[in-house]
Amino acid sequence: MKDVNEVARNFDFHGEALDEIFDTYSTLRNGCPVGRSENYGGFWFLTKSDDIFAAEQDPEAFSVYPSMMVPSVSEGIQLPPIDIDPPEHTAYRRILLPLFTPQELKKLEQPIRDTARKLAEDFAKEGTGADASYHYSRPLPTIIFSRLAGYPEKDWPKFDKWVDDIIYERVEKPEVANQASKDVFSYFENLLDNWKDNGESANLMDYLCRAKIDGRPLTRDELLRYCYLLFLAGLDTTAWSIRAGLWYLANNPEDQQKLRDNPELIPLACEEFLRTLSPVQVMARTCLKDTVIRGQDIKAGERVMLVFGAGNRDEEIFPNPDKIDIERQENRHLAFGGGIHRCLGSNLGRRELVVGIEEFLRAVPQFKPADPSEKWHGVGPLKLAF
Ligand code: HEM
């Protein structure tokens, strides 16, 4: 029996800690739903779904300053709109809304389908033992993002390397992450320097170059920060989700067969993958005023982690919460957040996930793990036998 206070003190959510994270969540939710960890300079954590939703919906008490991510991915650079509090947040978020309307998503539907189909068919030709992460779940969102952002599709491996360095090396090798951040900014600066107004608003760069905030054009700095944020927000999250779905299906042949026989269940199954195996397990806030949650005093200025991954398995909200039930109907999960910063790309991410799973099942025969030691989390290799 683990000592809950020790579990709380040592609570971490990066790297190997993810191997056992669902047991940790269960111990904390039941024994210490609001607690304090000594990692990363010390932080409070909330593990109950209701507490997380309440904090998400109270930006006056819970600020996103200085960054939503711990450790930060952007070295003190505020990224709009995710690192901005109200009232400024509203205008910064509003600028992006036209990029994510149902009409814009509709334009991407066929490219997503065609890209997924081609990648899945090529993957099947690679033969047994091929890596579904490298050949499928990573390139799909990166190629689709290239259409949105207007960079050459062939650059996708470069983008994935930068994502790895920034997101996965920032704890152990911050210098590698910082260099990759600089490279990404330079890449977008180069695109911006070569941008010409051809009168059409076809991609992100066209759109941002013409966008106005409070009646003025965006500064060069703001524009580059938007590009950087979208690159960080949209690639790794979607790649992780597709990989996690394939990992689950590889390890659960009966459910894989069920989805092959009943493809209309795939959207429900994908919501369940998002709930249980979500790429964003935690987001950070800073408490702006002294607050009490479940009897715990949290002082102004202290860091608070909203542990979405724990809230997503809260037994008070989800019956049998640790079971991945691909037909679960009620699914009010937190994979995309739940307040004013709720994910703007949720419909795009969802579509890539659903179409990604559909096309993979269509092109690749019954598959299982080629290396059963590979874990549910991350965007690392997922070798499949088929
Ligand atoms: C399955 C894929 C994805 C997941 C799980 C995901 C998850 C999240 C989460 C948890 C947040 C923070 C919410 C909060 O703190 O309340 C967020 C914010 C955001 N996401 Fe996503 N995301 C995904 C895909 C995307 C894509 C494809 C894009 C765009 C290309 C995108 C753009 C954004 C933006 C712009 C924000 C900031 C919104 C704001 O601060 O107002 N995301 N996402």
Short mmCIF file of C-alpha atoms and ligand atoms in Angstrom, two decimals:
data_model
loop_
_atom_site.label_atom_id
_atom_site.label_comp_id
_atom_site.label_asym_id
_atom_site.label_seq_id
_atom_site.Cartn_x
_atom_site.Cartn_y
_atom_site.Cartn_z
CA MET A 1 0.00 0.00 0.00
CA LYS A 2 1.55 3.32 -1.06
CA ASP A 3 1.69 6.25 1.34
CA VAL A 4 -0.52 8.86 -0.29
CA ASN A 5 1.46 11.78 1.15
CA GLU A 6 4.62 10.43 -0.41
CA VAL A 7 2.84 9.90 -3.75
CA ALA A 8 1.66 13.52 -3.57
CA ARG A 9 5.11 14.91 -2.69
CA ASN A 10 6.73 13.01 -5.58
CA PHE A 11 3.95 13.56 -8.11
CA ASP A 12 5.42 14.09 -11.61
CA PHE A 13 3.84 13.96 -15.04
CA HIS A 14 6.78 13.77 -17.46
CA GLY A 15 8.60 10.87 -19.11
CA GLU A 16 8.74 7.62 -17.17
CA ALA A 17 6.28 8.92 -14.55
CA LEU A 18 3.63 8.39 -17.24
CA ASP A 19 4.19 4.59 -17.15
CA GLU A 20 2.37 4.34 -13.81
CA ILE A 21 0.39 7.56 -13.97
CA PHE A 22 -3.12 6.09 -13.87
CA ASP A 23 -2.43 4.30 -10.56
CA THR A 24 -0.95 7.54 -9.24
CA TYR A 25 -4.07 9.46 -10.30
CA SER A 26 -6.34 6.96 -8.58
CA THR A 27 -4.31 7.14 -5.33
CA LEU A 28 -4.37 10.94 -5.38
CA ARG A 29 -8.03 11.38 -6.33
CA ASN A 30 -9.09 9.09 -3.51
CA GLY A 31 -6.57 10.07 -0.83
CA CYS A 32 -5.34 13.57 -1.65
CA PRO A 33 -7.44 15.15 -4.41
CA VAL A 34 -5.85 18.56 -3.84
CA GLY A 35 -2.21 18.27 -2.84
CA ARG A 36 1.29 19.55 -3.20
CA SER A 37 4.25 18.12 -5.09
CA GLU A 38 7.86 19.11 -4.53
CA ASN A 39 8.83 18.76 -8.18
CA TYR A 40 9.55 21.68 -10.53
CA GLY A 41 9.97 24.15 -7.69
CA GLY A 42 6.77 22.98 -5.95
CA PHE A 43 3.19 23.09 -7.19
CA TRP A 44 -0.36 22.36 -6.08
CA PHE A 45 -2.42 19.89 -8.09
CA LEU A 46 -6.15 19.39 -8.68
CA THR A 47 -7.24 15.89 -9.68
CA LYS A 48 -11.07 16.01 -9.48
CA SER A 49 -12.97 16.83 -12.66
CA ASP A 50 -15.28 19.39 -10.98
CA ASP A 51 -12.37 21.27 -9.38
CA ILE A 52 -10.51 21.41 -12.69
CA PHE A 53 -13.57 22.68 -14.59
CA ALA A 54 -14.17 25.30 -11.86
CA ALA A 55 -10.55 26.54 -12.07
CA GLU A 56 -10.70 26.58 -15.89
CA GLN A 57 -13.78 28.75 -15.70
CA ASP A 58 -12.33 31.22 -13.21
CA PRO A 59 -9.51 33.07 -15.00
CA GLU A 60 -9.70 35.86 -12.41
CA ALA A 61 -8.43 33.43 -9.77
CA PHE A 62 -6.29 31.20 -12.00
CA SER A 63 -3.96 32.94 -14.44
CA VAL A 64 -2.12 31.34 -17.34
CA TYR A 65 0.88 33.60 -16.58
CA PRO A 66 3.80 32.92 -16.96
CA SER A 67 3.06 29.76 -18.98
CA MET A 68 0.57 26.92 -19.24
CA MET A 69 3.40 24.40 -19.51
CA VAL A 70 5.81 23.29 -16.82
CA PRO A 71 8.66 23.55 -17.59
CA SER A 72 7.87 26.32 -20.05
CA VAL A 73 8.31 25.64 -23.78
CA SER A 74 8.97 29.22 -24.72
CA GLU A 75 11.50 30.67 -22.29
CA GLY A 76 9.49 33.58 -20.96
CA ILE A 77 7.87 34.38 -24.32
CA GLN A 78 4.10 34.80 -23.99
CA LEU A 79 2.32 32.90 -26.77
CA PRO A 80 -1.04 34.28 -27.90
CA PRO A 81 -3.71 33.31 -27.01
CA ILE A 82 -2.70 30.44 -24.71
CA ASP A 83 -0.42 32.41 -22.36
CA ILE A 84 -2.62 35.52 -22.22
CA ASP A 85 -5.25 36.31 -19.57
CA PRO A 86 -8.49 38.26 -20.03
CA PRO A 87 -9.28 40.90 -21.04
CA GLU A 88 -6.50 40.78 -23.72
CA HIS A 89 -7.10 37.07 -24.34
CA THR A 90 -10.46 37.72 -26.06
CA ALA A 91 -8.98 39.75 -28.93
CA TYR A 92 -6.00 37.43 -29.36
CA ARG A 93 -8.25 34.37 -29.51
CA ARG A 94 -10.80 36.05 -31.78
CA ILE A 95 -8.15 36.54 -34.47
CA LEU A 96 -7.78 32.78 -34.87
CA LEU A 97 -11.50 31.91 -34.91
CA PRO A 98 -12.00 32.29 -38.70
CA LEU A 99 -9.28 29.69 -39.29
CA PHE A 100 -11.22 27.04 -37.40
CA THR A 101 -14.80 27.47 -38.64
CA PRO A 102 -16.76 24.42 -39.89
CA GLN A 103 -16.32 25.77 -43.47
CA GLU A 104 -12.53 25.88 -43.11
CA LEU A 105 -12.54 22.41 -41.60
CA LYS A 106 -14.62 21.18 -44.52
CA LYS A 107 -11.90 22.37 -46.92
CA LEU A 108 -9.41 20.16 -45.07
CA GLU A 109 -11.66 17.07 -45.03
CA GLN A 110 -10.55 15.70 -48.41
CA PRO A 111 -6.83 16.46 -47.87
CA ILE A 112 -7.01 14.67 -44.50
CA ARG A 113 -8.71 11.65 -46.09
CA ASP A 114 -6.33 11.51 -49.09
CA THR A 115 -3.22 11.96 -46.97
CA ALA A 116 -4.32 9.34 -44.42
CA ARG A 117 -5.19 6.85 -47.17
CA LYS A 118 -1.87 7.27 -48.97
CA LEU A 119 0.15 7.03 -45.74
CA ALA A 120 -1.82 3.96 -44.57
CA GLU A 121 -1.39 2.17 -47.90
CA ASP A 122 2.33 2.94 -47.93
CA PHE A 123 2.56 1.75 -44.33
CA ALA A 124 0.94 -1.57 -45.24
CA LYS A 125 3.55 -2.02 -48.00
CA GLU A 126 6.37 -1.51 -45.47
CA GLY A 127 5.40 -4.91 -44.06
CA THR A 128 5.38 -6.40 -40.61
CA GLY A 129 7.50 -4.65 -37.94
CA ALA A 130 7.04 -1.20 -39.52
CA ASP A 131 6.79 1.81 -37.20
CA ALA A 132 3.26 3.26 -37.29
CA SER A 133 4.41 6.38 -35.48
CA TYR A 134 7.13 7.29 -37.96
CA HIS A 135 5.16 6.29 -41.06
CA TYR A 136 1.67 7.28 -40.02
CA SER A 137 0.65 9.07 -36.83
CA ARG A 138 3.42 11.68 -37.03
CA PRO A 139 3.36 12.64 -40.72
CA LEU A 140 -0.45 12.86 -40.96
CA PRO A 141 -0.96 15.97 -38.75
CA THR A 142 2.32 17.53 -39.86
CA ILE A 143 1.41 17.28 -43.55
CA ILE A 144 -2.07 18.66 -42.87
CA PHE A 145 -0.57 21.51 -40.85
CA SER A 146 1.72 22.31 -43.81
CA ARG A 147 -1.43 23.02 -45.85
CA LEU A 148 -2.86 25.22 -43.13
CA ALA A 149 0.38 27.08 -42.47
CA GLY A 150 1.60 27.25 -46.06
CA TYR A 151 5.01 25.64 -45.70
CA PRO A 152 6.33 23.00 -48.10
CA GLU A 153 4.98 19.54 -47.33
CA LYS A 154 8.45 18.01 -47.75
CA ASP A 155 9.61 19.86 -44.61
CA TRP A 156 7.54 17.66 -42.29
CA PRO A 157 10.45 15.57 -40.86
CA LYS A 158 12.20 18.79 -39.86
CA PHE A 159 9.07 19.91 -37.99
CA ASP A 160 8.77 16.64 -36.14
CA LYS A 161 12.40 16.83 -35.02
CA TRP A 162 11.80 20.33 -33.63
CA VAL A 163 8.66 19.15 -31.82
CA ASP A 164 10.67 16.31 -30.23
CA ASP A 165 13.42 18.65 -29.12
CA ILE A 166 11.10 21.31 -27.74
CA ILE A 167 8.49 19.17 -26.02
CA TYR A 168 10.40 16.05 -25.02
CA GLU A 169 13.90 17.36 -24.31
CA ARG A 170 12.97 20.45 -22.35
CA VAL A 171 13.22 18.72 -18.96
CA GLU A 172 16.54 16.91 -19.47
CA LYS A 173 18.21 19.07 -22.13
CA PRO A 174 16.82 22.61 -22.06
CA GLU A 175 19.64 23.87 -24.31
CA VAL A 176 18.48 21.49 -27.08
CA ALA A 177 14.89 22.66 -26.66
CA ASN A 178 15.93 26.33 -26.74
CA GLN A 179 17.92 25.86 -29.94
CA ALA A 180 14.96 24.11 -31.60
CA SER A 181 12.66 26.99 -30.55
CA LYS A 182 15.05 29.45 -32.19
CA ASP A 183 15.14 27.31 -35.35
CA VAL A 184 11.34 27.28 -35.53
CA PHE A 185 11.16 31.07 -35.15
CA SER A 186 13.81 31.47 -37.89
CA TYR A 187 11.89 29.12 -40.16
CA PHE A 188 8.70 31.15 -39.83
CA GLU A 189 10.65 34.42 -40.14
CA ASN A 190 11.98 33.19 -43.45
CA LEU A 191 8.46 32.31 -44.64
CA LEU A 192 7.30 35.74 -43.53
CA ASP A 193 10.18 37.56 -45.27
CA ASN A 194 9.34 35.78 -48.51
CA TRP A 195 5.59 36.28 -48.19
CA LYS A 196 3.96 38.15 -51.06
CA ASP A 197 0.41 39.44 -51.08
CA ASN A 198 -1.21 37.65 -54.03
CA GLY A 199 -4.67 38.85 -53.05
CA GLU A 200 -5.84 35.43 -51.88
CA SER A 201 -6.27 34.40 -48.29
CA ALA A 202 -5.23 30.80 -48.65
CA ASN A 203 -3.15 29.91 -45.62
CA LEU A 204 -2.19 30.90 -42.10
CA MET A 205 0.56 33.29 -43.18
CA ASP A 206 -1.75 35.06 -45.68
CA TYR A 207 -4.38 35.29 -43.02
CA LEU A 208 -2.15 36.55 -40.21
CA CYS A 209 -0.40 39.09 -42.45
CA ARG A 210 -3.77 40.73 -43.12
CA ALA A 211 -5.31 40.26 -39.66
CA LYS A 212 -6.05 43.26 -37.43
CA ILE A 213 -6.13 43.39 -33.65
CA ASP A 214 -7.89 46.40 -32.11
CA GLY A 215 -7.84 47.99 -35.58
CA ARG A 216 -4.08 47.68 -36.16
CA PRO A 217 -2.07 45.01 -38.01
CA LEU A 218 -0.25 42.40 -35.95
CA THR A 219 3.35 43.20 -35.14
CA ARG A 220 5.99 40.93 -36.65
CA ASP A 221 6.62 39.53 -33.19
CA GLU A 222 2.94 38.72 -32.56
CA LEU A 223 2.63 37.08 -35.94
CA LEU A 224 5.61 34.81 -35.35
CA ARG A 225 4.35 33.88 -31.90
CA TYR A 226 1.00 32.77 -33.37
CA CYS A 227 2.83 30.57 -35.89
CA TYR A 228 4.96 29.06 -33.16
CA LEU A 229 1.98 28.39 -30.89
CA LEU A 230 -0.05 26.70 -33.62
CA PHE A 231 2.93 24.56 -34.56
CA LEU A 232 3.34 23.49 -30.91
CA ALA A 233 -0.37 23.05 -30.20
CA GLY A 234 -1.42 21.12 -33.28
CA LEU A 235 1.25 18.59 -34.21
CA ASP A 236 2.39 16.59 -31.21
CA THR A 237 -1.11 16.49 -29.65
CA THR A 238 -2.73 14.99 -32.74
CA ALA A 239 0.17 12.63 -33.49
CA TRP A 240 0.09 11.37 -29.89
CA SER A 241 -3.69 10.81 -30.04
CA ILE A 242 -3.54 8.80 -33.27
CA ARG A 243 -0.60 6.75 -31.99
CA ALA A 244 -2.38 6.12 -28.66
CA GLY A 245 -5.51 4.92 -30.49
CA LEU A 246 -3.44 2.53 -32.63
CA TRP A 247 -1.51 1.37 -29.56
CA TYR A 248 -4.78 0.52 -27.81
CA LEU A 249 -6.20 -1.31 -30.83
CA ALA A 250 -2.96 -3.27 -31.33
CA ASN A 251 -3.16 -4.42 -27.70
CA ASN A 252 -6.91 -5.14 -27.75
CA PRO A 253 -7.66 -7.31 -30.78
CA GLU A 254 -11.35 -7.77 -29.89
CA ASP A 255 -12.00 -4.05 -29.92
CA GLN A 256 -9.95 -3.72 -33.11
CA GLN A 257 -12.19 -6.31 -34.75
CA LYS A 258 -15.30 -4.58 -33.40
CA LEU A 259 -14.27 -1.31 -35.08
CA ARG A 260 -13.48 -3.14 -38.32
CA ASP A 261 -16.97 -4.69 -38.24
CA ASN A 262 -18.69 -1.48 -37.06
CA PRO A 263 -16.73 1.53 -38.39
CA GLU A 264 -19.61 3.79 -37.30
CA LEU A 265 -18.31 3.30 -33.74
CA ILE A 266 -14.93 4.90 -34.56
CA PRO A 267 -15.92 8.46 -33.50
CA LEU A 268 -17.11 7.18 -30.10
CA ALA A 269 -13.96 5.11 -29.69
CA CYS A 270 -11.83 8.16 -30.50
CA GLU A 271 -13.54 10.22 -27.78
CA GLU A 272 -12.68 7.43 -25.38
CA PHE A 273 -9.03 7.43 -26.51
CA LEU A 274 -8.98 11.19 -25.92
CA ARG A 275 -10.48 10.77 -22.47
CA THR A 276 -8.18 7.99 -21.28
CA LEU A 277 -4.92 8.40 -23.24
CA SER A 278 -4.89 12.13 -23.83
CA PRO A 279 -1.71 13.95 -24.93
CA VAL A 280 -2.30 16.86 -22.56
CA GLN A 281 -2.27 15.32 -19.09
CA VAL A 282 -1.60 18.58 -17.26
CA MET A 283 -1.83 22.35 -17.76
CA ALA A 284 -0.49 24.94 -15.33
CA ARG A 285 -2.02 28.03 -13.79
CA THR A 286 -0.87 30.58 -11.20
CA CYS A 287 -3.22 31.39 -8.34
CA LEU A 288 -4.00 35.14 -8.31
CA LYS A 289 -5.76 35.32 -4.94
CA ASP A 290 -5.75 33.26 -1.76
CA THR A 291 -8.12 30.36 -2.39
CA VAL A 292 -9.38 27.32 -0.50
CA ILE A 293 -10.17 24.12 -2.40
CA ARG A 294 -11.41 21.03 -0.50
CA GLY A 295 -9.99 22.51 2.69
CA GLN A 296 -6.54 23.22 1.26
CA ASP A 297 -5.26 26.79 1.37
CA ILE A 298 -3.62 27.88 -1.85
CA LYS A 299 -1.87 31.25 -1.64
CA ALA A 300 -1.74 33.96 -4.29
CA GLY A 301 1.35 33.47 -6.45
CA GLU A 302 1.49 29.67 -6.08
CA ARG A 303 1.52 27.38 -9.09
CA VAL A 304 -1.44 25.01 -9.59
CA MET A 305 -1.56 22.10 -12.02
CA LEU A 306 -4.90 21.17 -13.53
CA VAL A 307 -4.43 17.44 -13.95
CA PHE A 308 -6.79 16.82 -16.89
CA GLY A 309 -5.66 13.19 -17.12
CA ALA A 310 -6.79 12.53 -13.51
CA GLY A 311 -10.08 14.39 -13.96
CA ASN A 312 -10.73 12.30 -17.06
CA ARG A 313 -10.73 9.16 -14.91
CA ASP A 314 -12.74 10.59 -12.01
CA GLU A 315 -15.02 7.84 -10.70
CA GLU A 316 -17.63 10.41 -9.66
CA ILE A 317 -18.09 11.38 -13.32
CA PHE A 318 -17.25 8.24 -15.30
CA PRO A 319 -18.55 4.80 -14.27
CA ASN A 320 -15.71 2.27 -14.37
CA PRO A 321 -13.30 5.10 -15.23
CA ASP A 322 -10.16 3.09 -15.98
CA LYS A 323 -11.94 0.89 -18.51
CA ILE A 324 -11.52 2.01 -22.11
CA ASP A 325 -15.07 1.48 -23.31
CA ILE A 326 -15.13 2.20 -27.04
CA GLU A 327 -18.91 2.54 -26.93
CA ARG A 328 -19.06 4.94 -23.96
CA GLN A 329 -21.90 7.40 -24.60
CA GLU A 330 -21.55 10.06 -21.86
CA ASN A 331 -18.06 11.47 -22.22
CA ARG A 332 -17.59 14.99 -20.82
CA HIS A 333 -13.81 14.73 -20.81
CA LEU A 334 -11.19 17.43 -20.40
CA ALA A 335 -8.85 16.44 -23.23
CA PHE A 336 -9.41 19.83 -24.87
CA GLY A 337 -9.73 21.80 -21.62
CA GLY A 338 -12.97 23.40 -20.54
CA GLY A 339 -12.79 27.17 -20.09
CA ILE A 340 -11.88 30.28 -22.04
CA HIS A 341 -8.69 28.60 -23.34
CA ARG A 342 -10.55 25.54 -24.61
CA CYS A 343 -8.69 24.12 -27.60
CA LEU A 344 -9.37 26.03 -30.81
CA GLY A 345 -8.22 23.13 -32.97
CA SER A 346 -10.39 20.50 -31.27
CA ASN A 347 -12.52 19.82 -34.34
CA LEU A 348 -9.49 19.59 -36.60
CA GLY A 349 -7.64 17.33 -34.12
CA ARG A 350 -10.74 15.13 -33.76
CA ARG A 351 -11.20 14.84 -37.51
CA GLU A 352 -7.57 13.83 -38.05
CA LEU A 353 -7.89 11.24 -35.30
CA VAL A 354 -11.15 9.72 -36.58
CA VAL A 355 -10.15 9.69 -40.26
CA GLY A 356 -6.67 8.52 -39.24
CA ILE A 357 -8.09 5.45 -37.46
CA GLU A 358 -10.64 4.76 -40.23
CA GLU A 359 -8.07 4.75 -43.01
CA PHE A 360 -5.53 2.75 -41.03
CA LEU A 361 -8.07 0.00 -40.31
CA ARG A 362 -9.08 0.00 -43.95
CA ALA A 363 -5.55 -0.39 -45.34
CA VAL A 364 -3.77 -2.48 -42.71
CA PRO A 365 -4.88 -6.05 -41.82
CA GLN A 366 -5.33 -7.16 -38.20
CA PHE A 367 -2.28 -5.85 -36.32
CA LYS A 368 -0.67 -6.40 -32.91
CA PRO A 369 2.38 -4.94 -31.14
CA ALA A 370 5.71 -6.07 -32.60
CA ASP A 371 7.38 -4.77 -29.44
CA PRO A 372 5.02 -5.19 -26.46
CA SER A 373 7.29 -3.05 -24.26
CA GLU A 374 6.23 0.10 -26.12
CA LYS A 375 4.09 2.35 -23.94
CA TRP A 376 0.77 4.12 -24.46
CA HIS A 377 2.26 7.62 -24.18
CA GLY A 378 4.40 9.87 -26.32
CA VAL A 379 5.11 9.99 -30.03
CA GLY A 380 7.96 7.45 -30.05
CA PRO A 381 8.04 4.26 -32.13
CA LEU A 382 5.01 1.97 -32.37
CA LYS A 383 6.11 -1.12 -34.27
CA LEU A 384 3.29 -3.32 -35.46
CA ALA A 385 3.16 -6.95 -36.58
CA PHE A 386 0.56 -7.82 -39.23
C1 HEM B 1 -6.13 15.81 -30.39
C2 HEM B 1 -5.50 16.96 -30.56
C3 HEM B 1 -5.47 18.09 -29.57
C4 HEM B 1 -5.60 18.09 -28.20
C5 HEM B 1 -5.84 16.91 -27.29
C6 HEM B 1 -5.49 19.49 -27.77
C7 HEM B 1 -5.58 19.91 -26.44
C8 HEM B 1 -5.53 21.23 -26.04
C9 HEM B 1 -5.62 21.68 -24.67
C10 HEM B 1 -5.77 20.76 -23.45
C11 HEM B 1 -5.57 23.03 -24.65
C12 HEM B 1 -5.59 23.95 -23.42
C13 HEM B 1 -7.00 24.12 -22.94
C14 HEM B 1 -7.14 24.79 -21.61
O1 HEM B 1 -6.18 25.09 -20.90
O2 HEM B 1 -8.31 25.00 -21.26
C15 HEM B 1 -5.44 23.47 -26.03
C16 HEM B 1 -5.38 24.78 -26.43
C17 HEM B 1 -5.21 25.17 -27.75
N1 HEM B 1 -5.13 24.35 -28.86
FE1 HEM B 1 -5.30 22.33 -28.88
N2 HEM B 1 -5.30 20.27 -28.87
C18 HEM B 1 -5.28 19.48 -29.99
C19 HEM B 1 -5.13 19.88 -31.30
C20 HEM B 1 -5.00 21.19 -31.72
C21 HEM B 1 -4.84 21.60 -33.08
C22 HEM B 1 -4.84 20.66 -34.30
C23 HEM B 1 -4.70 22.97 -33.07
C24 HEM B 1 -4.49 23.92 -34.22
C25 HEM B 1 -3.74 23.68 -35.29
C26 HEM B 1 -4.82 23.41 -31.69
C27 HEM B 1 -4.77 24.72 -31.27
C28 HEM B 1 -4.94 25.15 -29.96
C29 HEM B 1 -4.94 26.55 -29.57
C30 HEM B 1 -4.76 27.76 -30.49
C31 HEM B 1 -5.12 26.57 -28.18
C32 HEM B 1 -5.16 27.81 -27.28
C33 HEM B 1 -6.56 28.35 -27.12
C34 HEM B 1 -6.64 29.56 -26.18
O3 HEM B 1 -5.74 29.77 -25.37
O4 HEM B 1 -7.64 30.31 -26.27
N3 HEM B 1 -4.98 22.29 -30.90
N4 HEM B 1 -5.42 22.34 -26.85
#
